[in-house]
Amino acid sequence: MRGWREEVEVVALSLRGYGYGNEEDDRPEKPRRYGVTEMRSPFYSFRPANQALQEILDSLGPFVDGLKFSGGCHSLMGKDLVREITDLAHKHDIYVSTGDWAEHLLRQGPSSFKQYVEECKALGFDTIELNPGSLNLPEEALLRLVRLIKSSGLRAKPMFSVKFDSSDIPASGDRAFGAYIAPVKEKTSERVEDVDLLIRRAERCLEAGADMIMIDADDVCQHAESLRTDIIAKIVGRLGLDKTMFEASNPKTSEWFVRRYGPRVNLFVDHSDVMNLERLRGFNMLRSNLGSHVASPFFLM
């Protein structure tokens, strides 16, 4: 039975036979600005973290663009181990991102966040992810954090959810031309869906220098059978495909994104789904050339 690398080589050879595999591909070689695959770290494995990652990257390195330390797991590791992992990723031309952990440090004051950014840079991180939903900061303070990250030479990646605290929703008259007046209502536990507010905040983060906007899967694309296609289309239409990354929590969700938006879509997946996603991307390019009668790519599994 063929291994992972052999399976992908079969797909790659097929694509080259139909004229793909050059610099004008829909999805270029690394480093990529679009068609990015960011992988969740396998650090919950029973094997040593660096050993598990080494095995994965030996097979899938060419198809992974980014590695994310999910849930602040790097805060539980020794600095030497973190540096070993980031060095390993860089050898495969893979950027390394923090998870949504930075917000926990803000409780210690603004200076602690700056120290955190400097330490992340020293450890080999390339991207710092911010979760505005957990930060509970005024919008201007969030933008200052984005600028601080960028001034340190790192990439900033805010992660947005489609639901907000109801007290954060501005009055309709405060939305014109991107204007925003901070609500004066007290904080509540009520969560309200507002895709326009998500887009406006994301746009401001991009204007401040953010490199990519991560869209939280919750209430948008967590389950393939309940995808909010209206929200996804509006986000892509306003922010652009190359500036947006969606969390695809299962293979069926990945297939929907690739079939709908093509191989150029940026996706965050579990390390166990990388192989399937690469097949989907390659198959979509092959399908566009052969026609819609070609069956689902899951025949390759």
PDB file of N, CA, C and O in Angstrom, residues 136-142 165-176 178-187 197 200-201 204:
ATOM      1  N   ASN A 136     -11.324  41.426  25.547  1.00  0.00           N
ATOM      2  CA  ASN A 136     -12.219  42.355  26.254  1.00  0.00           C
ATOM      3  C   ASN A 136     -11.583  43.736  26.370  1.00  0.00           C
ATOM      4  O   ASN A 136     -11.541  44.343  27.446  1.00  0.00           O
ATOM      5  N   LEU A 137     -11.062  44.223  25.246  1.00  0.00           N
ATOM      6  CA  LEU A 137     -10.392  45.520  25.193  1.00  0.00           C
ATOM      7  C   LEU A 137     -11.134  46.459  24.258  1.00  0.00           C
ATOM      8  O   LEU A 137     -11.809  46.014  23.322  1.00  0.00           O
ATOM      9  N   PRO A 138     -11.005  47.757  24.454  1.00  0.00           N
ATOM     10  CA  PRO A 138     -11.521  48.704  23.465  1.00  0.00           C
ATOM     11  C   PRO A 138     -10.852  48.450  22.118  1.00  0.00           C
ATOM     12  O   PRO A 138      -9.718  47.980  22.051  1.00  0.00           O
ATOM     13  N   GLU A 139     -11.552  48.791  21.061  1.00  0.00           N
ATOM     14  CA  GLU A 139     -11.041  48.490  19.726  1.00  0.00           C
ATOM     15  C   GLU A 139      -9.698  49.158  19.456  1.00  0.00           C
ATOM     16  O   GLU A 139      -8.799  48.568  18.852  1.00  0.00           O
ATOM     17  N   GLU A 140      -9.529  50.397  19.896  1.00  0.00           N
ATOM     18  CA  GLU A 140      -8.265  51.097  19.665  1.00  0.00           C
ATOM     19  C   GLU A 140      -7.110  50.395  20.372  1.00  0.00           C
ATOM     20  O   GLU A 140      -5.984  50.380  19.876  1.00  0.00           O
ATOM     21  N   ALA A 141      -7.380  49.801  21.542  1.00  0.00           N
ATOM     22  CA  ALA A 141      -6.337  49.060  22.257  1.00  0.00           C
ATOM     23  C   ALA A 141      -5.944  47.812  21.475  1.00  0.00           C
ATOM     24  O   ALA A 141      -4.759  47.446  21.412  1.00  0.00           O
ATOM     25  N   LEU A 142      -6.921  47.148  20.860  1.00  0.00           N
ATOM     26  CA  LEU A 142      -6.634  45.981  20.028  1.00  0.00           C
ATOM     27  C   LEU A 142      -5.745  46.371  18.848  1.00  0.00           C
ATOM     28  O   LEU A 142      -4.784  45.662  18.517  1.00  0.00           O
ATOM     29  N   ASP A 165     -20.643  40.139  22.531  1.00  0.00           N
ATOM     30  CA  ASP A 165     -21.434  40.556  23.681  1.00  0.00           C
ATOM     31  C   ASP A 165     -22.409  41.626  23.199  1.00  0.00           C
ATOM     32  O   ASP A 165     -22.027  42.545  22.466  1.00  0.00           O
ATOM     33  N   SER A 166     -23.652  41.510  23.602  1.00  0.00           N
ATOM     34  CA  SER A 166     -24.670  42.447  23.108  1.00  0.00           C
ATOM     35  C   SER A 166     -24.322  43.891  23.436  1.00  0.00           C
ATOM     36  O   SER A 166     -24.702  44.817  22.712  1.00  0.00           O
ATOM     37  N   SER A 167     -23.556  44.108  24.514  1.00  0.00           N
ATOM     38  CA  SER A 167     -23.182  45.469  24.883  1.00  0.00           C
ATOM     39  C   SER A 167     -22.140  46.060  23.947  1.00  0.00           C
ATOM     40  O   SER A 167     -21.904  47.270  23.951  1.00  0.00           O
ATOM     41  N   ASP A 168     -21.490  45.214  23.116  1.00  0.00           N
ATOM     42  CA  ASP A 168     -20.491  45.691  22.164  1.00  0.00           C
ATOM     43  C   ASP A 168     -21.102  46.127  20.836  1.00  0.00           C
ATOM     44  O   ASP A 168     -20.407  46.696  19.992  1.00  0.00           O
ATOM     45  N   ILE A 169     -22.370  45.840  20.630  1.00  0.00           N
ATOM     46  CA  ILE A 169     -23.003  46.156  19.354  1.00  0.00           C
ATOM     47  C   ILE A 169     -23.313  47.643  19.295  1.00  0.00           C
ATOM     48  O   ILE A 169     -24.080  48.165  20.114  1.00  0.00           O
ATOM     49  N   PRO A 170     -22.717  48.380  18.360  1.00  0.00           N
ATOM     50  CA  PRO A 170     -22.980  49.818  18.267  1.00  0.00           C
ATOM     51  C   PRO A 170     -24.360  50.086  17.686  1.00  0.00           C
ATOM     52  O   PRO A 170     -24.932  49.257  16.979  1.00  0.00           O
ATOM     53  N   ALA A 171     -24.867  51.258  17.973  1.00  0.00           N
ATOM     54  CA  ALA A 171     -26.146  51.671  17.388  1.00  0.00           C
ATOM     55  C   ALA A 171     -25.967  51.835  15.882  1.00  0.00           C
ATOM     56  O   ALA A 171     -24.875  52.093  15.391  1.00  0.00           O
ATOM     57  N   SER A 172     -27.055  51.661  15.152  1.00  0.00           N
ATOM     58  CA  SER A 172     -26.970  51.683  13.691  1.00  0.00           C
ATOM     59  C   SER A 172     -26.387  52.993  13.172  1.00  0.00           C
ATOM     60  O   SER A 172     -25.686  53.020  12.177  1.00  0.00           O
ATOM     61  N   GLY A 173     -26.659  54.084  13.854  1.00  0.00           N
ATOM     62  CA  GLY A 173     -26.158  55.368  13.398  1.00  0.00           C
ATOM     63  C   GLY A 173     -24.663  55.549  13.576  1.00  0.00           C
ATOM     64  O   GLY A 173     -24.086  56.496  13.048  1.00  0.00           O
ATOM     65  N   ASP A 174     -24.028  54.662  14.334  1.00  0.00           N
ATOM     66  CA  ASP A 174     -22.595  54.766  14.591  1.00  0.00           C
ATOM     67  C   ASP A 174     -21.769  53.920  13.643  1.00  0.00           C
ATOM     68  O   ASP A 174     -20.563  53.792  13.810  1.00  0.00           O
ATOM     69  N   ARG A 175     -22.392  53.338  12.621  1.00  0.00           N
ATOM     70  CA  ARG A 175     -21.690  52.449  11.715  1.00  0.00           C
ATOM     71  C   ARG A 175     -21.288  53.124  10.401  1.00  0.00           C
ATOM     72  O   ARG A 175     -20.493  52.583   9.658  1.00  0.00           O
ATOM     73  N   ALA A 176     -21.843  54.272  10.114  1.00  0.00           N
ATOM     74  CA  ALA A 176     -21.648  54.901   8.812  1.00  0.00           C
ATOM     75  C   ALA A 176     -20.179  55.174   8.520  1.00  0.00           C
ATOM     76  O   ALA A 176     -19.447  55.658   9.381  1.00  0.00           O
ATOM     77  N   GLY A 178     -17.657  53.436   8.437  1.00  0.00           N
ATOM     78  CA  GLY A 178     -16.671  52.803   9.301  1.00  0.00           C
ATOM     79  C   GLY A 178     -16.555  53.466  10.661  1.00  0.00           C
ATOM     80  O   GLY A 178     -15.738  53.064  11.488  1.00  0.00           O
ATOM     81  N   ALA A 179     -17.361  54.502  10.928  1.00  0.00           N
ATOM     82  CA  ALA A 179     -17.279  55.167  12.220  1.00  0.00           C
ATOM     83  C   ALA A 179     -17.764  54.229  13.320  1.00  0.00           C
ATOM     84  O   ALA A 179     -18.559  53.331  13.089  1.00  0.00           O
ATOM     85  N   TYR A 180     -17.269  54.477  14.502  1.00  0.00           N
ATOM     86  CA  TYR A 180     -17.647  53.595  15.603  1.00  0.00           C
ATOM     87  C   TYR A 180     -17.596  54.374  16.904  1.00  0.00           C
ATOM     88  O   TYR A 180     -16.607  55.038  17.210  1.00  0.00           O
ATOM     89  N   ILE A 181     -18.680  54.360  17.652  1.00  0.00           N
ATOM     90  CA  ILE A 181     -18.723  54.970  18.971  1.00  0.00           C
ATOM     91  C   ILE A 181     -18.879  53.852  19.988  1.00  0.00           C
ATOM     92  O   ILE A 181     -19.825  53.064  19.916  1.00  0.00           O
ATOM     93  N   ALA A 182     -17.953  53.760  20.907  1.00  0.00           N
ATOM     94  CA  ALA A 182     -17.966  52.652  21.864  1.00  0.00           C
ATOM     95  C   ALA A 182     -19.255  52.656  22.672  1.00  0.00           C
ATOM     96  O   ALA A 182     -19.674  53.698  23.179  1.00  0.00           O
ATOM     97  N   PRO A 183     -19.935  51.507  22.779  1.00  0.00           N
ATOM     98  CA  PRO A 183     -21.154  51.441  23.578  1.00  0.00           C
ATOM     99  C   PRO A 183     -20.856  51.759  25.038  1.00  0.00           C
ATOM    100  O   PRO A 183     -19.759  51.499  25.535  1.00  0.00           O
ATOM    101  N   VAL A 184     -21.842  52.314  25.704  1.00  0.00           N
ATOM    102  CA  VAL A 184     -21.683  52.633  27.124  1.00  0.00           C
ATOM    103  C   VAL A 184     -22.473  51.673  27.994  1.00  0.00           C
ATOM    104  O   VAL A 184     -22.522  51.828  29.207  1.00  0.00           O
ATOM    105  N   LYS A 185     -23.068  50.663  27.374  1.00  0.00           N
ATOM    106  CA  LYS A 185     -23.864  49.700  28.125  1.00  0.00           C
ATOM    107  C   LYS A 185     -22.961  48.791  28.950  1.00  0.00           C
ATOM    108  O   LYS A 185     -21.812  48.543  28.600  1.00  0.00           O
ATOM    109  N   GLU A 186     -23.494  48.276  30.043  1.00  0.00           N
ATOM    110  CA  GLU A 186     -22.748  47.342  30.873  1.00  0.00           C
ATOM    111  C   GLU A 186     -22.623  46.001  30.169  1.00  0.00           C
ATOM    112  O   GLU A 186     -23.471  45.611  29.358  1.00  0.00           O
ATOM    113  N   LYS A 187     -21.543  45.297  30.482  1.00  0.00           N
ATOM    114  CA  LYS A 187     -21.308  43.991  29.888  1.00  0.00           C
ATOM    115  C   LYS A 187     -22.394  43.007  30.318  1.00  0.00           C
ATOM    116  O   LYS A 187     -22.883  43.042  31.443  1.00  0.00           O
ATOM    117  N   LEU A 197     -20.253  43.733  12.144  1.00  0.00           N
ATOM    118  CA  LEU A 197     -19.301  44.199  13.138  1.00  0.00           C
ATOM    119  C   LEU A 197     -18.004  43.401  13.041  1.00  0.00           C
ATOM    120  O   LEU A 197     -16.904  43.962  13.162  1.00  0.00           O
ATOM    121  N   ARG A 200     -16.138  44.817  10.030  1.00  0.00           N
ATOM    122  CA  ARG A 200     -15.606  46.152  10.256  1.00  0.00           C
ATOM    123  C   ARG A 200     -14.365  46.112  11.148  1.00  0.00           C
ATOM    124  O   ARG A 200     -13.362  46.785  10.895  1.00  0.00           O
ATOM    125  N   ARG A 201     -14.425  45.301  12.210  1.00  0.00           N
ATOM    126  CA  ARG A 201     -13.259  45.188  13.099  1.00  0.00           C
ATOM    127  C   ARG A 201     -12.090  44.520  12.381  1.00  0.00           C
ATOM    128  O   ARG A 201     -10.935  44.913  12.562  1.00  0.00           O
ATOM    129  N   ARG A 204     -10.394  47.016  10.100  1.00  0.00           N
ATOM    130  CA  ARG A 204      -9.544  47.953  10.826  1.00  0.00           C
ATOM    131  C   ARG A 204      -8.232  47.289  11.244  1.00  0.00           C
ATOM    132  O   ARG A 204      -7.175  47.928  11.237  1.00  0.00           O
TER     133      ARG A 204
END
